[in-house]
Coordinates of C-alpha atoms in Angstrom, one line a residue:
X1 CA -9.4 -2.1 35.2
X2 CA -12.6 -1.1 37.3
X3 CA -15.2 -4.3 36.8
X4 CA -18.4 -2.0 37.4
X5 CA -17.3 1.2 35.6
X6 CA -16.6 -1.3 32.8
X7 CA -20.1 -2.6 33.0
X8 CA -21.7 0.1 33.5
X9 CA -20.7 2.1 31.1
X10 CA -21.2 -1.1 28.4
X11 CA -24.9 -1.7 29.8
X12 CA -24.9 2.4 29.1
X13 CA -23.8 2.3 25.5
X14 CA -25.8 -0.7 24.2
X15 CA -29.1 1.2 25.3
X16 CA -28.2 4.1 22.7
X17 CA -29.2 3.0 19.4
X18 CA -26.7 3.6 17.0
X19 CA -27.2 1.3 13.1
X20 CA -25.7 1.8 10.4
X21 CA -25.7 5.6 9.5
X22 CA -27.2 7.0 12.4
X23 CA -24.3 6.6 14.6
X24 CA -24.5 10.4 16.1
X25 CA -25.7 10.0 19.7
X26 CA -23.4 7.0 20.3
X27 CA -20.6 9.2 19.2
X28 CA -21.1 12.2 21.1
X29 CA -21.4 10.0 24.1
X30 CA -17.4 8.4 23.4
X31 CA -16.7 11.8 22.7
X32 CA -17.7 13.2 26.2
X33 CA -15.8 9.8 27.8
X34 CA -12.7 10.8 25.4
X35 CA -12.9 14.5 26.6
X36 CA -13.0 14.0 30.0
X37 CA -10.1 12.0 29.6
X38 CA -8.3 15.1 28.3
X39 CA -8.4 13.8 24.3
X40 CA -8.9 16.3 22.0
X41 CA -11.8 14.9 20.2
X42 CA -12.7 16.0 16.0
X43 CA -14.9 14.1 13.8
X44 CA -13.7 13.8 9.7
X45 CA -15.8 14.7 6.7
X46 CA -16.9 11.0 5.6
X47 CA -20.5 11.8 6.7
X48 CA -20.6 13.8 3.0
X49 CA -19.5 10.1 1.9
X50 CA -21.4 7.3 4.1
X51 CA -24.3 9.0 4.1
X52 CA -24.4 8.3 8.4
X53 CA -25.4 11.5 10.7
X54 CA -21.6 11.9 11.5
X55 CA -18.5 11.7 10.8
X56 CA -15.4 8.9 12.1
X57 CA -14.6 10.4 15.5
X58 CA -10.8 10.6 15.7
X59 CA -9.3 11.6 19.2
X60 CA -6.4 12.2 20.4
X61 CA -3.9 12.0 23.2
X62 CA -0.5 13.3 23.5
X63 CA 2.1 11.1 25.5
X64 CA 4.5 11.3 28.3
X65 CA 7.1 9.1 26.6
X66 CA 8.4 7.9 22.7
X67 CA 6.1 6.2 20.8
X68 CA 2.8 5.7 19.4
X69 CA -0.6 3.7 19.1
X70 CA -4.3 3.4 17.6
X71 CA -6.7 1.6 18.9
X72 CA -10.2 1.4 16.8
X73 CA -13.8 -0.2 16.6
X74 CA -16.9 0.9 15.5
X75 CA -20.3 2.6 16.3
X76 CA -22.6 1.3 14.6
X77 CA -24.8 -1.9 14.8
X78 CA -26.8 -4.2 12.5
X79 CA -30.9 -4.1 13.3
X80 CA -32.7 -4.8 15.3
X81 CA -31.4 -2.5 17.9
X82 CA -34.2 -0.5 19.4
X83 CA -34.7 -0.8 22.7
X84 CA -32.1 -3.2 23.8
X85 CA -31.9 -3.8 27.6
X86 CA -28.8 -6.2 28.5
X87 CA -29.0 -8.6 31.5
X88 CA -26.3 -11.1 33.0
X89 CA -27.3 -14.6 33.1
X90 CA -24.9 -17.3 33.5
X91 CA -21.8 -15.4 33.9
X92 CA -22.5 -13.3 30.0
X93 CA -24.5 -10.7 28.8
X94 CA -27.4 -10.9 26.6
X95 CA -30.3 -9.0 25.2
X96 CA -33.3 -9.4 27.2
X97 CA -35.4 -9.3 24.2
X98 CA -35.7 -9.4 20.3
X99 CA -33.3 -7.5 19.8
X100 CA -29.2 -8.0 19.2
X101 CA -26.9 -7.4 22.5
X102 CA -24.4 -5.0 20.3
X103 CA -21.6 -6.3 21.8
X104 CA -20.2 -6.0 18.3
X105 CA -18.6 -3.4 18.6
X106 CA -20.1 -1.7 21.5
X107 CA -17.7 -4.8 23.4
X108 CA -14.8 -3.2 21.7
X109 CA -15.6 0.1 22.5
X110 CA -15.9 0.1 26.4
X111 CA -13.2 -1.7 26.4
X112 CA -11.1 0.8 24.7
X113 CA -12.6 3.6 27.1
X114 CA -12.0 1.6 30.0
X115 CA -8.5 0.8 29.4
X116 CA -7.7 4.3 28.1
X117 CA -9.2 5.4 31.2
X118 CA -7.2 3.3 33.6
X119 CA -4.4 4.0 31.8
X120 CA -4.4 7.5 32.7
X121 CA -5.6 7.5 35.9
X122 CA -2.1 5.3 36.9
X123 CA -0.3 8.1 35.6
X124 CA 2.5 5.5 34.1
X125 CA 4.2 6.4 30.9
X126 CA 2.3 6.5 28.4
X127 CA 2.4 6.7 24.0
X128 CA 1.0 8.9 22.1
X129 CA -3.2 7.5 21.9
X130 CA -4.9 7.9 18.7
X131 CA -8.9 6.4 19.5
X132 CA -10.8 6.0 15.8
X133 CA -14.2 5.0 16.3
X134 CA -15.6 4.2 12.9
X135 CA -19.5 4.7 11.2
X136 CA -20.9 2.5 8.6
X137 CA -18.7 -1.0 9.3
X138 CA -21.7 -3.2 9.1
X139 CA -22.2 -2.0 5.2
X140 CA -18.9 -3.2 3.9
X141 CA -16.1 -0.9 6.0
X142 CA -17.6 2.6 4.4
X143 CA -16.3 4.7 7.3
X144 CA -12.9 3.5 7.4
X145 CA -13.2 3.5 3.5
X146 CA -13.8 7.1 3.8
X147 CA -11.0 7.9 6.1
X148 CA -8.2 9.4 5.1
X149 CA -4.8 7.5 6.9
X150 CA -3.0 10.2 7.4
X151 CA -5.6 10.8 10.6
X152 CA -3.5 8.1 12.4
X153 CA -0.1 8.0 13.4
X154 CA 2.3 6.9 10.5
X155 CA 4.0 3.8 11.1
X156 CA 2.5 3.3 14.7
X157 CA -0.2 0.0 15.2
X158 CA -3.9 0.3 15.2
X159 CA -5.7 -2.2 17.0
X160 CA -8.9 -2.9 15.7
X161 CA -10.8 -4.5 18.8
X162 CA -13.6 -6.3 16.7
X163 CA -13.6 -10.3 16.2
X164 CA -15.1 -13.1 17.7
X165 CA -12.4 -15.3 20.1
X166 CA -11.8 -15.0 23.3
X167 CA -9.5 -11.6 23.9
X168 CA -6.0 -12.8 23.2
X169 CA -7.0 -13.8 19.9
X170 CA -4.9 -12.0 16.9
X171 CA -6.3 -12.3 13.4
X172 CA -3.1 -13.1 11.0
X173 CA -5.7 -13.3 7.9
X174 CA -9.0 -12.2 6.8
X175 CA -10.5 -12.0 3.4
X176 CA -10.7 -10.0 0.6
X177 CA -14.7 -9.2 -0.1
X178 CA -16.3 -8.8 -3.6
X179 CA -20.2 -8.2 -4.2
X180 CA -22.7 -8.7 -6.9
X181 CA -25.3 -7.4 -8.7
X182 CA -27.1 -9.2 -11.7
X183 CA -30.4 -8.0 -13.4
X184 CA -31.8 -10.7 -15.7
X185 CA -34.4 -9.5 -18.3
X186 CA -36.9 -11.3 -19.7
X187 CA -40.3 -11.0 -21.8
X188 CA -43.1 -10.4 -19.7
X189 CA -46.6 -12.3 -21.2
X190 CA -50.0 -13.5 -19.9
X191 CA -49.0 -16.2 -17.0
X192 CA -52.0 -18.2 -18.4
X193 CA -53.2 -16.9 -21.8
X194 CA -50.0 -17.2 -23.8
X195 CA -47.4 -18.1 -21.2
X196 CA -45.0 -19.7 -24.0
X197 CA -44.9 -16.6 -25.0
X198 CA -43.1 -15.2 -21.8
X199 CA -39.7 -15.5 -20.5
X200 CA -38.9 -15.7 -17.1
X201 CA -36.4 -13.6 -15.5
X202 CA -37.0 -15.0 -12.4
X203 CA -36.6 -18.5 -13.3
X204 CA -33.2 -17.4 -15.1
X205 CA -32.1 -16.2 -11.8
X206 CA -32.9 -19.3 -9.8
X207 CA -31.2 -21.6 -12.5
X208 CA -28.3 -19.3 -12.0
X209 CA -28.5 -20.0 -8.2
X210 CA -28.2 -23.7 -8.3
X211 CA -26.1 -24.2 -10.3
X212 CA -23.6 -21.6 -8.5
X213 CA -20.5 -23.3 -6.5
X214 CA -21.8 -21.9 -2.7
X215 CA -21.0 -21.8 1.0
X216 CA -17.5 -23.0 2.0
X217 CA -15.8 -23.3 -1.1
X218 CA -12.7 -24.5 0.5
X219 CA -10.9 -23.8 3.2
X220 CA -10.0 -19.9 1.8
X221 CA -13.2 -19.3 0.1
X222 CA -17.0 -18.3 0.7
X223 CA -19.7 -17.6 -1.4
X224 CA -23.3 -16.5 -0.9
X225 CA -26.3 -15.4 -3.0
X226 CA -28.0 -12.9 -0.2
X227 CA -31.4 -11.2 -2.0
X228 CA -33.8 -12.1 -5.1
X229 CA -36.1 -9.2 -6.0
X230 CA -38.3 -9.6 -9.7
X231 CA -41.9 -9.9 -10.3
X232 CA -45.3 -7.9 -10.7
X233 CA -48.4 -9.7 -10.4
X234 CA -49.1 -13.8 -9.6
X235 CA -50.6 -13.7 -13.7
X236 CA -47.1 -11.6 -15.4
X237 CA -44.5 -14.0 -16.1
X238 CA -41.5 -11.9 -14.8
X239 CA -39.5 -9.9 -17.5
X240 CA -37.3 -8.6 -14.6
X241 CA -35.3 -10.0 -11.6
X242 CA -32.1 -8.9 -9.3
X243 CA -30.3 -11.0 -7.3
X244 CA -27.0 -9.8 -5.2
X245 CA -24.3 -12.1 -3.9
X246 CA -20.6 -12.4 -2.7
X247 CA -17.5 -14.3 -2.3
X248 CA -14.8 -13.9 -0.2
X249 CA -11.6 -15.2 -0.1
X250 CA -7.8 -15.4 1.9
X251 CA -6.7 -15.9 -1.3
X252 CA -7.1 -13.3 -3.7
X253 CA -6.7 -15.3 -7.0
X254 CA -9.0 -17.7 -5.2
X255 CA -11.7 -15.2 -4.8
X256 CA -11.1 -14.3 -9.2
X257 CA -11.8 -18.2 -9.4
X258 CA -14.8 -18.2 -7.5
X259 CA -16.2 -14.7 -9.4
X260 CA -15.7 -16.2 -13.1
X261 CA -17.4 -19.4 -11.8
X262 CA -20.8 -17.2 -10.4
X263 CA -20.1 -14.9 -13.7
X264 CA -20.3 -18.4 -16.1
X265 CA -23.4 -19.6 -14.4
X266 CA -25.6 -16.1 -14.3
X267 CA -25.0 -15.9 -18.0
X268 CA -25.2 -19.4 -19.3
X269 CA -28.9 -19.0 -17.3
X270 CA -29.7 -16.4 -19.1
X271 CA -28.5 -17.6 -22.5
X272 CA -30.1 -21.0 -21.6
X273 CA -33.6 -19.1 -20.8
X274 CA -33.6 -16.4 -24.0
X275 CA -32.9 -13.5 -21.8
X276 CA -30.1 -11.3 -20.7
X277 CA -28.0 -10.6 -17.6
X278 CA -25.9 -7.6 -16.6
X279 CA -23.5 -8.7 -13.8
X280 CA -21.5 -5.8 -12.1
X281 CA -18.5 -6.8 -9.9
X282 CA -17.8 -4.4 -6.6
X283 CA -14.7 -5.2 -4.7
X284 CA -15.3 -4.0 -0.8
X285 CA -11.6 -4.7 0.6
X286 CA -8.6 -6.2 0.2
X287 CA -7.3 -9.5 2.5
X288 CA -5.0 -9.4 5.0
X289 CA -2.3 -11.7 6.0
X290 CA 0.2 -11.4 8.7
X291 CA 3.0 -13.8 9.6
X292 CA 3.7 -14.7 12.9
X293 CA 6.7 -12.7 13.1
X294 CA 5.6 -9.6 11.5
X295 CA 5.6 -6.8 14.6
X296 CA 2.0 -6.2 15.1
X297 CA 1.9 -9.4 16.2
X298 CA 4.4 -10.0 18.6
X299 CA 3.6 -7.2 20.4
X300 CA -0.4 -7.9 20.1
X301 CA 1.2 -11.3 21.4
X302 CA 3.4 -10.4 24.5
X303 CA 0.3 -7.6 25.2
X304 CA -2.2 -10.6 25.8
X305 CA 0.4 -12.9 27.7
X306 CA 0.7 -9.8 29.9
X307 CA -2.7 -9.1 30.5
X308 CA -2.8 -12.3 31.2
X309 CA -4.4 -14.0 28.9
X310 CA -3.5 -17.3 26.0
X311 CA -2.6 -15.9 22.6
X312 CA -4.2 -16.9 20.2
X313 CA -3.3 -16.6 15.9
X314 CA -6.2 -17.7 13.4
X315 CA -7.5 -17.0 10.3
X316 CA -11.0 -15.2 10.0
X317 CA -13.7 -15.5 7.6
X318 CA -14.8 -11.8 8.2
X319 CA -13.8 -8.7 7.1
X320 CA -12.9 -5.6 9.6
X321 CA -11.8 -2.2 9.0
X322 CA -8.4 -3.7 9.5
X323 CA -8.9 -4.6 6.0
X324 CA -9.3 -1.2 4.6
X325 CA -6.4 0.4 6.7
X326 CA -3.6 -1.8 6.0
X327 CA -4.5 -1.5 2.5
X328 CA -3.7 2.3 3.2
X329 CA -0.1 1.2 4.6
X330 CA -1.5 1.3 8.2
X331 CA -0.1 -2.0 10.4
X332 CA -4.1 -2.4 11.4
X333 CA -4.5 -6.2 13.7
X334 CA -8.0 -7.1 14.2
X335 CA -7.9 -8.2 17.9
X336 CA -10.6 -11.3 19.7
X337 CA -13.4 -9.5 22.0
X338 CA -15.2 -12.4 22.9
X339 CA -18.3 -11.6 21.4
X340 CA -20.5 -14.7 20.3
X341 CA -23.7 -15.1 17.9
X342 CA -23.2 -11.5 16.9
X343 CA -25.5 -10.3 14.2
X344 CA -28.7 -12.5 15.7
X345 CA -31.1 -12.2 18.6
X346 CA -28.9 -14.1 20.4
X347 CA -25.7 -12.4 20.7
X348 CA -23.8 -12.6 24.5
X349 CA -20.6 -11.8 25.6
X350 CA -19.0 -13.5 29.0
X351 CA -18.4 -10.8 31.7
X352 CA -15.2 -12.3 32.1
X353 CA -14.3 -11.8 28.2
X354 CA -15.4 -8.0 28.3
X355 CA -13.1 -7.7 31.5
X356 CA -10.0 -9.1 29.7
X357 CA -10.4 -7.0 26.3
X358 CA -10.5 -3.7 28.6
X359 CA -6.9 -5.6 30.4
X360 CA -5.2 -5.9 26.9
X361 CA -5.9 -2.4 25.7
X362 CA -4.1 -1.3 29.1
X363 CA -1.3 -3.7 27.8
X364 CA -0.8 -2.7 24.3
X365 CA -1.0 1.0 25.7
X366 CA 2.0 0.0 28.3
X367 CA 3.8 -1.7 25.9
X368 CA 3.7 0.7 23.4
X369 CA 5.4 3.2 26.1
X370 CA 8.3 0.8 26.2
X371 CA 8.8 1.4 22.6

């Protein structure tokens, strides 16, 4: 692993602003790296499907020995992201203004390049290298929903570089994801001519809100109530208001619990108030659960102890593509980057932590060659 080519080329990919669905120039940058590396680089149809500016870029790499391995993360980035300059301070990177770092996944990504790239340069045996580098994560997994599996070598592990935790880290669990919608209607009157005569969709939805079970749930099971949109004018009592939510859950008969409990309290609001609620239900992914014996794992395992680094199993509370794949029979393990405060202004990853991702994806490529 070269320390300033790793840099470098991370400081060089967080500048390209890539969110969610306009993931193009990041791509076509990885897919220079990936060429020059001798890959043979094509991008899938799910553009059609996402709606981003391109399509999942899948490359690949023929091996010198038995065997076979993927390694993913994605392109894109929550906002803001425009003009992101990184610095080092204190031994991490951060953003130097208001703006995230991207370290998720742009942390996962120069890793991957990195140690792909040192890989090949030592001329060791190698496995067959399959590099997916996915659009649309950030909005619920759409890129990886709109892959088709058989892009990626049956049977062989994908590595999904793309969780907090220091590298070393192996997610054994994540959650399965379910989102709302609900539209409450009302009667819409003078707010202070005949007001009784009114019925307010947006007070329906914020008695529907309180008396929701939300947060941690227990030690499975999250739910959230994330936007409220209703209303005309300051004098209309509202006759209509939307509100979108979540829960997620390790437990998937936890996460039916938790939906019938936000279902009950949306329309007992509504029938409370004299209005009406339509409540749609849209499940994002599936959970996963590994045990610690299952294969991906004890070879994600001896990979970190070789690169030198303390293994790590825990449960997360986020969802990765991981979740979409293995629900398409792929063995997918999301992996520990080191990445910190992601999705806020101040996001950082430790130098060191970047360094020791790019070391692990040289070890899960040399263990792979020992079948």
């Amino acid at each position: 692993m070269n320390p300033n080519r790793l840099m470098s080329l991370f400081f060089e990919l967080v500048r390209i602003e890539s969110p969610s669905r306009h993931e193009a120039a990041m791509a076509a940058r990885c897919a220079e790296e990936l060429c020059d590396l001798g890959f043979s680089v094509r991008f899938d149809d799910s553009a059609a499907r996402t709606g981003s500016d391109t399509g999942n870029l899948i490359a690949h790499l023929p091996g010198t020995v038995a065997g076979a391995l993927a390694l993913s993360a994605h392109l894109d980035t929550v906002r803001p992201c425009a003009g992101i300059e990184p610095v080092v301070e204190g031994g991490a990177v951060r953003s130097a203004g208001d703006t995230i770092l991207s370290a998720d996944d742009k942390a996962g990504v120069a890793a991957i390049l990195e140690g792909v790239r040192c890989a090949v340069e030592a001329d060791a045996p190698r496995p067959d290298i399959t590099v997916l580098l996915t659009t649309c994560e950030e909005l619920h997994l759409l890129g990886s929903s709109a892959l088709n599996a058989s892009e990626l070598p049956a049977g062989a592990p994908c590595y999904v570089l793309d969780a907090d935790g220091a590298p070393g880290t192996v997610i054994v669990g994540a959650p399965c994801h379910w989102a709302f919608s609900a539209r409450f209607a009302g009667r819409a009157a003078h707010a202070g001519v005949a007001p009784e005569e009114g019925v307010s969709a947006i007070a329906m939805a914020a008695a529907a809100v309180d008396a929701m079970p939300l947060g941690r749930i227990d030690e499975a099971t999250t739910a959230n109530v994330g936007t409220i949109r209703g209303g005309r004018e300051t004098n209309v009592v509202p006759d209509a208001c939307e509100i979108t939510g979540e829960c997620r859950s390790l437990a998937p008969e936890r996460a039916e619990g938790q939906k019938a409990a936000m279902t009950a309290a949306l329309r007992d609001a509504a029938a409370r108030f004299g209005g009406s609620v339509e409540v749609e239900w849209t499940k994002s992914y599936d959970a996963v659960r590994y045990a610690e014996d299952d294969e991906p794992v004890r070879r994600a395992v001896a990979a970190a102890r070789a690169a030198g680094l303390e293994p790590r199993l825990r449960r997360s509370g986020g969802g990765a593509d991981a979740n979409v794949l293995c629900a398409r029979g792929v063995p997918a393990l999301t992996l520990g980057i080191g990445m910190e405060a992601y999705h806020s202004t101040d996001e950082r990853i430790a130098v060191s932590d970047l360094e020791g991702t790019a070391r692990l994806v040289e070890a899960l490529i040399a263990q792979s060659a020992k079948g």
